[in-house]
mmCIF file of C-alpha atoms and ligand atoms in Angstrom:
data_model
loop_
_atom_site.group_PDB
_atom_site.id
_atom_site.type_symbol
_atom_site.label_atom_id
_atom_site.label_comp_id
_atom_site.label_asym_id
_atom_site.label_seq_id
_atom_site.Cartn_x
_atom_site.Cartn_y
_atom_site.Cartn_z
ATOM 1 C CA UNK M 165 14.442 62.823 19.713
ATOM 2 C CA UNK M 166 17.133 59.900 19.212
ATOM 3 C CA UNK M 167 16.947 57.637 15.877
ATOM 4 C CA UNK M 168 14.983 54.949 15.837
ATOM 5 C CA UNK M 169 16.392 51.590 16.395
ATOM 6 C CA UNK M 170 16.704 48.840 13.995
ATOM 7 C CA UNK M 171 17.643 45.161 14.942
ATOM 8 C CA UNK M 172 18.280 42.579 12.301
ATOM 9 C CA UNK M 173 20.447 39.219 11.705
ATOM 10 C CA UNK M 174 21.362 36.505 9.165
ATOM 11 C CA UNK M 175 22.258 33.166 10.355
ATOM 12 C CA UNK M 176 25.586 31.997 9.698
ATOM 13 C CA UNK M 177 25.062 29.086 7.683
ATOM 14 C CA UNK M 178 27.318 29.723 5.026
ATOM 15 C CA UNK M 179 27.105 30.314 1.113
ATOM 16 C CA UNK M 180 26.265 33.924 1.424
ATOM 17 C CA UNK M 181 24.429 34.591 -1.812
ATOM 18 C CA UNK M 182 22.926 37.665 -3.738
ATOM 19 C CA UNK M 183 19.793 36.921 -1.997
ATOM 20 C CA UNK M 184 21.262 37.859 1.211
ATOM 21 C CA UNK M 185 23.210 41.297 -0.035
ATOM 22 C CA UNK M 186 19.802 42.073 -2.104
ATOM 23 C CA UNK M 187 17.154 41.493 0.272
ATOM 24 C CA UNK M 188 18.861 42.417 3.483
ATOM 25 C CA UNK M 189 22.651 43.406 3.505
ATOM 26 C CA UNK M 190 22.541 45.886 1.281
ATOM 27 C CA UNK M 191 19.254 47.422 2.133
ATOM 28 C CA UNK M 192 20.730 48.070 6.265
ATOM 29 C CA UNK M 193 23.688 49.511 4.607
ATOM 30 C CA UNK M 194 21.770 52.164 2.534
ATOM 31 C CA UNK M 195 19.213 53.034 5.369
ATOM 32 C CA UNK M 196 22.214 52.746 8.141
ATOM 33 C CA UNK M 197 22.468 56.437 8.654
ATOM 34 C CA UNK M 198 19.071 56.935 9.689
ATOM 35 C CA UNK M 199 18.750 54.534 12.434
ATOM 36 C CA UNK M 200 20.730 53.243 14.861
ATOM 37 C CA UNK M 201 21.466 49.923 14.020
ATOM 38 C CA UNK M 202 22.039 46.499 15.586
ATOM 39 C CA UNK M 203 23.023 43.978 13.574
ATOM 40 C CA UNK M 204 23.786 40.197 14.729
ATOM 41 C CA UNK M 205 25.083 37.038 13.447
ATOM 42 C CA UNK M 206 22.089 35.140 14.173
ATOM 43 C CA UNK M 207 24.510 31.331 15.551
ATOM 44 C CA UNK M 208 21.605 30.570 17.833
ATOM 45 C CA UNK M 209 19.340 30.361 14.953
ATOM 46 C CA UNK M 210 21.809 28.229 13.025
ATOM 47 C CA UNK M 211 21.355 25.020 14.842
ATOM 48 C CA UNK M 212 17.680 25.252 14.655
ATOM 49 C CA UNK M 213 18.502 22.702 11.810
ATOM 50 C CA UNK M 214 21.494 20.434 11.449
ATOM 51 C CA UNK M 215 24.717 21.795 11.322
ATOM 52 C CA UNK M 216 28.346 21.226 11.197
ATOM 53 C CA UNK M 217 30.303 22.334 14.569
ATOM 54 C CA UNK M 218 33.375 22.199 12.782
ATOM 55 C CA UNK M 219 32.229 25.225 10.675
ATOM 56 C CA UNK M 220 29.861 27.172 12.628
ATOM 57 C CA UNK M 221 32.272 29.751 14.338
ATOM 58 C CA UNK M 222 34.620 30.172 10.947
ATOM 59 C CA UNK M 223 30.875 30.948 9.292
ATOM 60 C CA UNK M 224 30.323 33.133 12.170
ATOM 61 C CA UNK M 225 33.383 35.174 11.438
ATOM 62 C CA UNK M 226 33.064 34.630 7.733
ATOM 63 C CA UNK M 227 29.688 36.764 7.639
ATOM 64 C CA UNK M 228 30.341 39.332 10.488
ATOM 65 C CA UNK M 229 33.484 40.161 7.782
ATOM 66 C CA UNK M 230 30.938 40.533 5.122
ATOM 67 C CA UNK M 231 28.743 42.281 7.056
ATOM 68 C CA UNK M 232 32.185 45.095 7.537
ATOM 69 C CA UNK M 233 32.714 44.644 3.269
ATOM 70 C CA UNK M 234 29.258 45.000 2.617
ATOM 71 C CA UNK M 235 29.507 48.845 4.260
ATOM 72 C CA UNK M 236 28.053 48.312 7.263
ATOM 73 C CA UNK M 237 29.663 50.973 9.032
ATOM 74 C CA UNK M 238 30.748 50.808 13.114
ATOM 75 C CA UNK M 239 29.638 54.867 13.565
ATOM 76 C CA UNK M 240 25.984 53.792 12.950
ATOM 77 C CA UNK M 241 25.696 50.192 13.618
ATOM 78 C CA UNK M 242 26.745 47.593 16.108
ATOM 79 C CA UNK M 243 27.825 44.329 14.909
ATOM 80 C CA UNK M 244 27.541 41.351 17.096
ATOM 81 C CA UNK M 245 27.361 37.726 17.662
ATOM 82 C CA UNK M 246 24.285 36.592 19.262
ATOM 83 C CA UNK M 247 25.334 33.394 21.285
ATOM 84 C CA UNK M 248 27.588 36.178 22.968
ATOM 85 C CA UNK M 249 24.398 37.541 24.959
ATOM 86 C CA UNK M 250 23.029 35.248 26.534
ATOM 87 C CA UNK M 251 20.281 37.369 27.317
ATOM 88 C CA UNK M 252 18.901 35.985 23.889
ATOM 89 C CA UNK M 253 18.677 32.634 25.534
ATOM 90 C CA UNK M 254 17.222 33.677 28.873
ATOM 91 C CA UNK M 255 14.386 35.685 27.475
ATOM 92 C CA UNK M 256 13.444 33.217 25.322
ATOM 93 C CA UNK M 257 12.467 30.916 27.599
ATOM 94 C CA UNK M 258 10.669 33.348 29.808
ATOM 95 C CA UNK M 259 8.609 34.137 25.970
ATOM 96 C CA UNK M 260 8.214 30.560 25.706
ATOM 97 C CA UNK M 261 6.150 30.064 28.673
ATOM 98 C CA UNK M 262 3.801 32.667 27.655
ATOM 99 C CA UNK M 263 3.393 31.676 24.244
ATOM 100 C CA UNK M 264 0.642 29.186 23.243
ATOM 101 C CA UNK M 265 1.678 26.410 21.295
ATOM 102 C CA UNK M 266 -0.717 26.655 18.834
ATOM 103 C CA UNK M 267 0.896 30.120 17.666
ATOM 104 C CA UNK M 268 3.658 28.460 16.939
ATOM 105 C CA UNK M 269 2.353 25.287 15.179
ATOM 106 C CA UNK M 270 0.756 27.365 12.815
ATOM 107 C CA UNK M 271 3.714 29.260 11.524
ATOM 108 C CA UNK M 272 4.266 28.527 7.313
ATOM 109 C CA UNK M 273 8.131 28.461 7.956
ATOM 110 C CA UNK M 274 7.912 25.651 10.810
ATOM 111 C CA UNK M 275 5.461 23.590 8.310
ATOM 112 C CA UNK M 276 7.647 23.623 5.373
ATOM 113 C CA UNK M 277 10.835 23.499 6.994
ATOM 114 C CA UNK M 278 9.704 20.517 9.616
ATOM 115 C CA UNK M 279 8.191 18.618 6.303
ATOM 116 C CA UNK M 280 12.126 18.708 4.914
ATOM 117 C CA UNK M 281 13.494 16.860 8.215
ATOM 118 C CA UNK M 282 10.894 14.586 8.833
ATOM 119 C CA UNK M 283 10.949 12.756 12.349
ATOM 120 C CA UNK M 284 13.967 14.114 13.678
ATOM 121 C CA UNK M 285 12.643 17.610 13.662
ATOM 122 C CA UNK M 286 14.111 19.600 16.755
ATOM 123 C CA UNK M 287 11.923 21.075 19.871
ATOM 124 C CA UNK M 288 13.995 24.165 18.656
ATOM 125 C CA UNK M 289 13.047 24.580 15.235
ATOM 126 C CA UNK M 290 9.318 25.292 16.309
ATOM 127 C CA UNK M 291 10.795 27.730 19.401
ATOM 128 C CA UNK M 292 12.366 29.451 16.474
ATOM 129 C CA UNK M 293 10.204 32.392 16.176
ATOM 130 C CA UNK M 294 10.131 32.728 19.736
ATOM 131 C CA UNK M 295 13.921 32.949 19.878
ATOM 132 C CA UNK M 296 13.162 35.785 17.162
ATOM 133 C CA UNK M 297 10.962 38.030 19.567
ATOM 134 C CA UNK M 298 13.491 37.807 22.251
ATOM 135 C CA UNK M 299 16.067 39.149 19.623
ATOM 136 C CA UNK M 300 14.128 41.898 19.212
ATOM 137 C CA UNK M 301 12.203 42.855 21.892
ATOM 138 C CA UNK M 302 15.556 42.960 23.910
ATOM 139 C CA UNK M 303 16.743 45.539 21.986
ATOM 140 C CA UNK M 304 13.390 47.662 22.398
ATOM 141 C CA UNK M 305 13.537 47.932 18.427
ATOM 142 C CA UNK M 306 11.585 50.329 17.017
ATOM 143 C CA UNK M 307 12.153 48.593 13.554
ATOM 144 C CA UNK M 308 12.632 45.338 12.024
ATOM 145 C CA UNK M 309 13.540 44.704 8.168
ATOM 146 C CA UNK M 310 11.494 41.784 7.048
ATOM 147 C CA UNK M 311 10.845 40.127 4.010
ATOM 148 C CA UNK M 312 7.528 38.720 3.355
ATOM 149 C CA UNK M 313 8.981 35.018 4.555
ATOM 150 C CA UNK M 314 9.447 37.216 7.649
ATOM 151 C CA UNK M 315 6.193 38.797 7.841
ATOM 152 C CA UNK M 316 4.272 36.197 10.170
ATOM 153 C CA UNK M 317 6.929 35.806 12.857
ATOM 154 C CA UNK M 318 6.922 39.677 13.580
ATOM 155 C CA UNK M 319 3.412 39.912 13.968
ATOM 156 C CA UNK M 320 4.438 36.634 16.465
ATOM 157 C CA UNK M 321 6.528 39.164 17.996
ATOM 158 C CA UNK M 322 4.247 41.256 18.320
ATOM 159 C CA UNK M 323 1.350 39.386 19.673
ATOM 160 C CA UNK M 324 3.944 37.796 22.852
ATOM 161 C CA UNK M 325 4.968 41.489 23.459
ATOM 162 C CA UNK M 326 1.391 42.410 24.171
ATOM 163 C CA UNK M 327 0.632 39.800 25.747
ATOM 164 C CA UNK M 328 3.572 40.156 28.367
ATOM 165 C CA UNK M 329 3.003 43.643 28.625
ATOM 166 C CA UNK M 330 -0.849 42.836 29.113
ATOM 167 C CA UNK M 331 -0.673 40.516 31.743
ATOM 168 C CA UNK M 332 2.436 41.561 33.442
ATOM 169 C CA UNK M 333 2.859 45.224 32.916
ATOM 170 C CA UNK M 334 1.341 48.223 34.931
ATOM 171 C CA UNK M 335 -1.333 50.010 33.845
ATOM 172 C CA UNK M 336 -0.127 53.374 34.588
ATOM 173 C CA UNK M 337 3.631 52.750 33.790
ATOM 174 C CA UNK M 338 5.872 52.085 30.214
ATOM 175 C CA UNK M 339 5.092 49.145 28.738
ATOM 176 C CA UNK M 340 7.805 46.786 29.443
ATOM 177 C CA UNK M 341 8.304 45.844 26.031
ATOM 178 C CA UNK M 342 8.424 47.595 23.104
ATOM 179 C CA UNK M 343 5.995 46.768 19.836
ATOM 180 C CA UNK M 344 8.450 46.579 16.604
ATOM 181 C CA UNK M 345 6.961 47.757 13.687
ATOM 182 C CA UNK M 346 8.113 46.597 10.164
ATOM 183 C CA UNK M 347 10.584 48.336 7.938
ATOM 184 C CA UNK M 348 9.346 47.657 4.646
ATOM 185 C CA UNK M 349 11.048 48.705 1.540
ATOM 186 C CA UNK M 350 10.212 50.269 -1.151
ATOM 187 C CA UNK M 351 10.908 47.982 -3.586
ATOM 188 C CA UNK M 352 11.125 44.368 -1.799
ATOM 189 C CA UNK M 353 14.172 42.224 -3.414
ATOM 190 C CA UNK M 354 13.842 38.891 -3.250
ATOM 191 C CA UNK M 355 16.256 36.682 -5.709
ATOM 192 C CA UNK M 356 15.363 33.780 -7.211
ATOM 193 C CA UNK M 357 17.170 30.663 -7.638
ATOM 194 C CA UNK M 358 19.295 30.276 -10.832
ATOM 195 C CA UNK M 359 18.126 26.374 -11.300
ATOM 196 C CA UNK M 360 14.307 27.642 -10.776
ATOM 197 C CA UNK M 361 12.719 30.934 -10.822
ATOM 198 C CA UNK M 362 9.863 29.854 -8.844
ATOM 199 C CA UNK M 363 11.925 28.854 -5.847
ATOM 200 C CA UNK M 364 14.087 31.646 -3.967
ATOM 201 C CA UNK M 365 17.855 31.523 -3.811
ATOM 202 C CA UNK M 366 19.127 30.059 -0.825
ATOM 203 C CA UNK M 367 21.756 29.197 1.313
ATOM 204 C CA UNK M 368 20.610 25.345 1.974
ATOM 205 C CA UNK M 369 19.893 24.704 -1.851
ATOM 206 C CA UNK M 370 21.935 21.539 -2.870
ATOM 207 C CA UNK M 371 23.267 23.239 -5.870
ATOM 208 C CA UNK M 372 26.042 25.178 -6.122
ATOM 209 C CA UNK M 373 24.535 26.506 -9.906
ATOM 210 C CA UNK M 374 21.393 27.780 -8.133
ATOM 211 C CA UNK M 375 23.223 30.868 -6.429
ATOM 212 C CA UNK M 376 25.758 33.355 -6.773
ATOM 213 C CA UNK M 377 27.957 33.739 -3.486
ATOM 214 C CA UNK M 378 29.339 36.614 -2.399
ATOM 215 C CA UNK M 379 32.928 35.004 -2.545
ATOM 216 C CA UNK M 380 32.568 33.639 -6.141
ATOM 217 C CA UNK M 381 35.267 34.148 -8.088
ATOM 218 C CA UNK M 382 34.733 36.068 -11.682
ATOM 219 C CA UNK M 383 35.525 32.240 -13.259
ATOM 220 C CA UNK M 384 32.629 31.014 -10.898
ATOM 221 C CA UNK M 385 30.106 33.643 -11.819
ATOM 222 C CA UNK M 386 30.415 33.266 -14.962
ATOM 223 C CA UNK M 387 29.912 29.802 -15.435
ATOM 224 C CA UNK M 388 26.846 29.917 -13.078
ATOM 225 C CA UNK M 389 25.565 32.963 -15.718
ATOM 226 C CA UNK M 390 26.171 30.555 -18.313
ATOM 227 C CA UNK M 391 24.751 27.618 -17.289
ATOM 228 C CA UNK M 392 22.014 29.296 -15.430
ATOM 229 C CA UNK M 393 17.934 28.209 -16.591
ATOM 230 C CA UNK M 394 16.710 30.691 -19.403
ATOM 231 C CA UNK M 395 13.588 30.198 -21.663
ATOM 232 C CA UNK M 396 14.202 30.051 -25.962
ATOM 233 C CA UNK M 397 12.356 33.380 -26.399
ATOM 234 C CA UNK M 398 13.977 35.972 -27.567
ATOM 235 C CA UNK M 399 13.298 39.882 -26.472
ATOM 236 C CA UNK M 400 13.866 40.021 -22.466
ATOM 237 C CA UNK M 401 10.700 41.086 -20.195
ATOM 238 C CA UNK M 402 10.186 41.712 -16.565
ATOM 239 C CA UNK M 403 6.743 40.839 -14.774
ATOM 240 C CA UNK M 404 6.113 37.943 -17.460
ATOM 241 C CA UNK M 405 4.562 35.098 -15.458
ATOM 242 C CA UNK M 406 5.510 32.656 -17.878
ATOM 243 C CA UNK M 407 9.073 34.041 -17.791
ATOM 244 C CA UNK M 408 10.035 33.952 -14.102
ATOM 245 C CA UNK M 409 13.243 33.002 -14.868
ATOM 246 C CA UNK M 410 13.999 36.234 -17.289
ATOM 247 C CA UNK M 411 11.930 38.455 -14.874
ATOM 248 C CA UNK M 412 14.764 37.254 -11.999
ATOM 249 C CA UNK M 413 17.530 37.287 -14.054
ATOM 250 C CA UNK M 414 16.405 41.247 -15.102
ATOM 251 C CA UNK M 415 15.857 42.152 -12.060
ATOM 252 C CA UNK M 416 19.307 41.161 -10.792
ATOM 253 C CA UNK M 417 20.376 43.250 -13.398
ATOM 254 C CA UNK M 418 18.940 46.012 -12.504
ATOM 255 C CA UNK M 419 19.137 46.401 -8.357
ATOM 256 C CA UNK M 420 23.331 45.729 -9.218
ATOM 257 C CA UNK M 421 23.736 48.355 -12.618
ATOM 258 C CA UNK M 422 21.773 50.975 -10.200
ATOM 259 C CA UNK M 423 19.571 51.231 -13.301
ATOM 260 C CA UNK M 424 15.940 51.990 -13.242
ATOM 261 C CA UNK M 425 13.580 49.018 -14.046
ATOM 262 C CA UNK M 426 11.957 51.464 -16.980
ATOM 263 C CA UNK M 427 15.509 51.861 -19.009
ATOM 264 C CA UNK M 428 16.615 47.891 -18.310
ATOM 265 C CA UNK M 429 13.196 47.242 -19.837
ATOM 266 C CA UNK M 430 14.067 49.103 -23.246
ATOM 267 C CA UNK M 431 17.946 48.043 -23.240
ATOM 268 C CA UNK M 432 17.016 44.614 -23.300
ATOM 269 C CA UNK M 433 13.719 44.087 -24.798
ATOM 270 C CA UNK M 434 15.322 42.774 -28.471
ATOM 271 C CA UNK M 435 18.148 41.091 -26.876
ATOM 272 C CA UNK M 436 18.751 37.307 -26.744
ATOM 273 C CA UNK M 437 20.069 35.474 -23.724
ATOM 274 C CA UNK M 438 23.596 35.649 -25.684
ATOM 275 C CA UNK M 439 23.841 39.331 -25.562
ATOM 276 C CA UNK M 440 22.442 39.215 -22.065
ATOM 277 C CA UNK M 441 24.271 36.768 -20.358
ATOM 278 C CA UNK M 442 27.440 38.767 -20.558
ATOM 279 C CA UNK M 443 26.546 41.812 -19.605
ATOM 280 C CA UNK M 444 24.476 40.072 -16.222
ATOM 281 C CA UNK M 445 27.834 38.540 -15.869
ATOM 282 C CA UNK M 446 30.240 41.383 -15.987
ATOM 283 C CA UNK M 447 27.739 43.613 -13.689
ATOM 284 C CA UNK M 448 27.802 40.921 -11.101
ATOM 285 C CA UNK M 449 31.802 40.573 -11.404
ATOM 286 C CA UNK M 450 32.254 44.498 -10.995
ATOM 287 C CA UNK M 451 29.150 45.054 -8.319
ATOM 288 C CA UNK M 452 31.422 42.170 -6.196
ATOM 289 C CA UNK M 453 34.650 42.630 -6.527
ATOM 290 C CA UNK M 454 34.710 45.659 -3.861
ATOM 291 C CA UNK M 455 33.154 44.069 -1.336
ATOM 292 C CA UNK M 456 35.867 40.907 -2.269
ATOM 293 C CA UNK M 457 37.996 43.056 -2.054
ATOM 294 C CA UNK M 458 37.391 44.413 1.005
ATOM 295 C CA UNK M 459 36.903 41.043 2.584
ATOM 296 C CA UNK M 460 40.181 40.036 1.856
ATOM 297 C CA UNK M 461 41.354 43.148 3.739
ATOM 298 C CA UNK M 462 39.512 42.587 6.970
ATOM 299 C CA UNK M 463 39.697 39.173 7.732
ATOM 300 C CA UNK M 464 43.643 39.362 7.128
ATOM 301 C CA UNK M 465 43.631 40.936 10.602
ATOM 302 C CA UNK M 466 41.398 38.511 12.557
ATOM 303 C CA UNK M 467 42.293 40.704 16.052
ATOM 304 C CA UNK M 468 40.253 43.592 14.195
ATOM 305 C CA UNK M 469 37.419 41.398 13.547
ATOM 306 C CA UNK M 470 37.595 40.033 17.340
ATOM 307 C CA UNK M 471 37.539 43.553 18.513
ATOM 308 C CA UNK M 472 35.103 44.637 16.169
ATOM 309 C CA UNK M 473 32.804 41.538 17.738
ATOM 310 C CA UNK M 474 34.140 42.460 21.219
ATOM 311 C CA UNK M 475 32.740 46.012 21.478
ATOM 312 C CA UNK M 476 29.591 45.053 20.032
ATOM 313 C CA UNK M 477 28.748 42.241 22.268
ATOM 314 C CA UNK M 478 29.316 44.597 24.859
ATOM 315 C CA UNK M 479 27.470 47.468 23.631
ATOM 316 C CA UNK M 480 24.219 44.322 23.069
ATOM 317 C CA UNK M 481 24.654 43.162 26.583
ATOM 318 C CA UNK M 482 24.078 46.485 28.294
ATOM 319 C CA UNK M 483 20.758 47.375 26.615
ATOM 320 C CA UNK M 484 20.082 43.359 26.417
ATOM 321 C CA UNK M 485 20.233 42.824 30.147
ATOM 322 C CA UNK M 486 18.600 45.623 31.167
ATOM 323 C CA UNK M 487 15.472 44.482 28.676
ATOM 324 C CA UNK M 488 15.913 41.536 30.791
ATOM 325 C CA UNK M 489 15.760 42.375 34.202
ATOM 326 C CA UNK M 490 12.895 44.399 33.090
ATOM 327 C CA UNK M 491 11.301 41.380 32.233
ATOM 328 C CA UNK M 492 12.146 39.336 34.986
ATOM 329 C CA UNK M 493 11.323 42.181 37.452
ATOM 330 C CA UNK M 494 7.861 42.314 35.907
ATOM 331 C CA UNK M 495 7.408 38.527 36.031
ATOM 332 C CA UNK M 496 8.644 38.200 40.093
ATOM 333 C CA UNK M 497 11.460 37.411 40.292
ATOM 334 C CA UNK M 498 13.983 38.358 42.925
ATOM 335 C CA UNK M 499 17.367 39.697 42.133
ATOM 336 C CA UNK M 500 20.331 37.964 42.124
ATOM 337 C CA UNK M 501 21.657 37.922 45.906
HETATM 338 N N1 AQP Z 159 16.525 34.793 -2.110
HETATM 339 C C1 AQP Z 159 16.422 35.827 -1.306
HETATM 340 N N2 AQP Z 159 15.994 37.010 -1.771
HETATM 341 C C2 AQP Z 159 15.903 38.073 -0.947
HETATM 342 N N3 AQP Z 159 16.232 38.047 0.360
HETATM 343 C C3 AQP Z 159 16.670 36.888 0.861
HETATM 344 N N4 AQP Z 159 17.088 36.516 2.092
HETATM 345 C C4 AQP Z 159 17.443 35.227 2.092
HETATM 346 N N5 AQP Z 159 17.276 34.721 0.860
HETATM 347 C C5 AQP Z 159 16.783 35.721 0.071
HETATM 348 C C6 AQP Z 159 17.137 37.422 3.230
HETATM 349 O O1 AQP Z 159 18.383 37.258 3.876
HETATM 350 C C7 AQP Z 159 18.201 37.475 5.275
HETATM 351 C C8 AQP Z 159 18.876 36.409 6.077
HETATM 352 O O2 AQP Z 159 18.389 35.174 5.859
HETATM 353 P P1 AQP Z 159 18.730 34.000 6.870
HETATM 354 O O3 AQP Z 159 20.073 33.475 6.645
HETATM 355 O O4 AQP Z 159 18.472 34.428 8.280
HETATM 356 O O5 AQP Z 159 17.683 32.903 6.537
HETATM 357 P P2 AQP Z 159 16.915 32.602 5.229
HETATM 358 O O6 AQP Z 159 15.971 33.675 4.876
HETATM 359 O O7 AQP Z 159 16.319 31.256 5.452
HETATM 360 O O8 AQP Z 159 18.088 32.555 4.140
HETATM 361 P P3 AQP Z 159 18.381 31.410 3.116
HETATM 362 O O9 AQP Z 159 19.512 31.807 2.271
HETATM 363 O O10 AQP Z 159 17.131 30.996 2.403
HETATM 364 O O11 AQP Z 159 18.895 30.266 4.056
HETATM 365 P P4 AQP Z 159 18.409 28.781 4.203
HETATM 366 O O12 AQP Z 159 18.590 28.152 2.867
HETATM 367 O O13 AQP Z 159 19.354 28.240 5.242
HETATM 368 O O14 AQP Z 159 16.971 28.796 4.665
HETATM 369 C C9 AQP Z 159 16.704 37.585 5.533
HETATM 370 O O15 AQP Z 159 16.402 38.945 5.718
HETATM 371 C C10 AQP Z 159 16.095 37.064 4.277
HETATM 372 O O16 AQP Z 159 14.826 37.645 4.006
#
C-alpha cells in the first residue's frame, strides 16, 4: 500500500512567527517521511480579508522559501501555490452550492473574524471554509494537520464530502470524494502572544513585540525577550493558570532546546525571569539561525524557487483536475467539446 496523503497550507500574509514553525511547519517537516505530502501557499485564502496587492506575491515567495529552510524536503513533499490550480476555485463553487448556509454562519472563526471588520465583511470570508474542503478534498487527502482553531472546518469538510458523495455518488461504486481524517499530534503547540498569554501569536497582531518572526534578527529577538510580559514571581512553572504568560514562555523553551517538559520544569523552577530571559533568548537565536540561514541561500536564486513552484503546481494540477472532473462528471456535466 502507498503512504497516506497529507495536504496542508499557511496563508501568505506575512510575519511568519514561531506560531507558524511550532504548530505547523515544523510538525510536516518531522512527520514528512511518512506521508506523502502536499503542501500549499494558501494566496486564495489571503484575500479573504484585506490585503495589500503590492505584497501578496513577494509574501507568496517569501513563505514557499521558508517552507524549503524550514526542511521541507522536495523527495517527500510537493510545494505549491494554490491560485496556480485553479481547480481550487472551480470546486469551490460547485461545494458552495451544496453547502447550506447555515453551516457556514455558524462557524467560531467567521464570528470572530467578521466581528473585527464590521460592515465591510466579504461574501468570501464566510465561503472560507468551503474554499478549505475543496483544498482538500481535491487532493483525496487521507490526512489533514489541524489545530484546534482548525477543528470545526474539517468536520465542515467532512460533512460537504458526504453529502456530495450521498447525493451524487453511486451506490455500488468509490465514493467520489474522499473523507480526511485529522492528524493530530501528540503534543499540540500552540504559541502564545508575547504582549498576552491568553491570546495566540499571530500574524495580524498590531504589535511587532507580540511575536517572534522567523526573519528576526538576534538584535530583534532579543529585545522582544526582553520586553516581552512576565509576572513578579519568582520560580518558573508550566500549567499555572494564573501564569499563562510563564507557562508560554516555558513551553517555547522547551519544543526549541528539544528538552523534555519534566527536566525544563526542574532547570527552571528557582530561576527568576533574569536568568531566564537569556537563555529563552539565546535558544531562539541558535534554533533560527539555520533556517536564516538557509533562507538567505534559496531565495538568492529566485529561478530555483520558480522551478521549485513550477513542478509542484504541476504535480497539484494533475491529481487536482482529475478530483475535478470527477466531480463534475458526477454532478452532469458534459465534457469540454
Ligand atoms: N500561535 C500559534 N500557535 C500554534 N500554531 C499556530 N498557527 C498559527 N498561529 C499559531 C498555525 O499556523 C498554520 C497557518 O496559519 P494561517 O496562516 O493559515 O492562519 P492562522 O492560523 O490564522 O495564522 P495567524 O498567524 O493567526 O494569522 P492571522 O493573524 O492572519 O489570523 C495553521 O496550521 C495554524 O494552526
Amino acid at each position: 500500500m502507498g503512504k497516506q496523503r497529507v495536504l496542508s497550507g499557511v496563508q501568505p500574509t506575512g510575519n511568519y512567527h514561531l506560531g507558524n514553525y511550532l504548530g505547523a511547519i515544523r510538525n510536516w517537516v518531522e512527520g514528512q517521511s511518512e506521508y506523502e505530502n502536499y503542501l500549499f501557499v494558501a494566496d486564495l485564502h489571503a484575500i479573504t480579508v484585506p490585503h495589500d496587492p503590492t505584497q501578496l506575491a513577494a509574501d507568496t515567495y517569501t513563505l514557499a522559501a521558508l517552507y524549503l529552510a524550514c526542511g521541507l524536503d522536495l523527495n517527500h513533499s510537493t510545494i505549491f501555490v494554490q491560485s496556480h490550480v485553479s481547480a481550487h476555485s472551480e470546486l469551490t463553487w460547485l461545494l458552495n452550492c451544496i453547502t447550506p448556509l447555515n453551516w457556514l454562519q455558524d462557524m467560531i472563526q467567521f464570528k470572530e473574524k467578521a466581528v473585527k471588520q464590521g460592515e465591510n465583511v466579504s461574501a468570501g470570508l464566510l465561503d472560507y471554509p468551503v474554499l478549505m474542503a475543496a483544498d482538500i478534498l481535491l487532493y483525496q487527502a487521507d490526512k489533514v494537520p489541524v489545530g484546534e482553531d482548525q477543528k470545526q472546518h474539517l468536520e465542515l469538510t467532512r460533512d460537504i464530502a458526504a453529502r456530495l458523495n450521498h447525493q451524487f455518488g453511486k451506490p455500488d461504486h468509490q465514493p467520489v470524494l474522499k473523507l480526511p481524517d485529522p492528524l493530530i499530534r501528540k503534543e499540540g503547540a500552540r504559541v502564545m502572544s508575547l504582549a498576552d498569554g491568553t491570546r495566540k501569536m499571530s500574524k495580524s497582531d498590531p504589535s511587532e513585540l507580540s511575536r517572534i518572526s522567523l526573519l528576526d534578527s538576534p538584535e530583534q529577538i532579543q529585545y522582544k525577550i526582553k520586553r516581552c510580559k512576565t509576572d513578579p514571581i519568582r520560580g518558573l512553572t508550566f500549567d499555572d493558570p494564573a501564569r499563562p504568560e510563564c507557562n508560554n514562555l516555558l513551553t517555547l523553551y522547551t519544543l526549541l532546546s528539544g528538552k523534555r517538559k519534566e527536566d525544563v520544569a526542574v532547570e527552571c523552577q528557582d530561576m527568576g525571569w533574569g536568568q531566564f530571559k537569556p537563555l529563552l533568548t539565546d535558544t531562539i537565536i541558535e534554533s533560527l539561525k539555520p533556517i536564516q540561514e538557509k533562507y538567505q541561500v534559496i531565495t538568492a536564486d529566485k529561478s530555483y524557487l520558480e522551478s521549485v513552484l513550477r513542478d509542484g503546481g504541476e504535480k497539484a494540477r494533475a491529481i487536482a483536475n482529475q478530483t475535478l472532473s470527477q466531480v463534475k462528471a458526477a454532478l452532469g456535466y458534459s465534457l469540454p467539446l
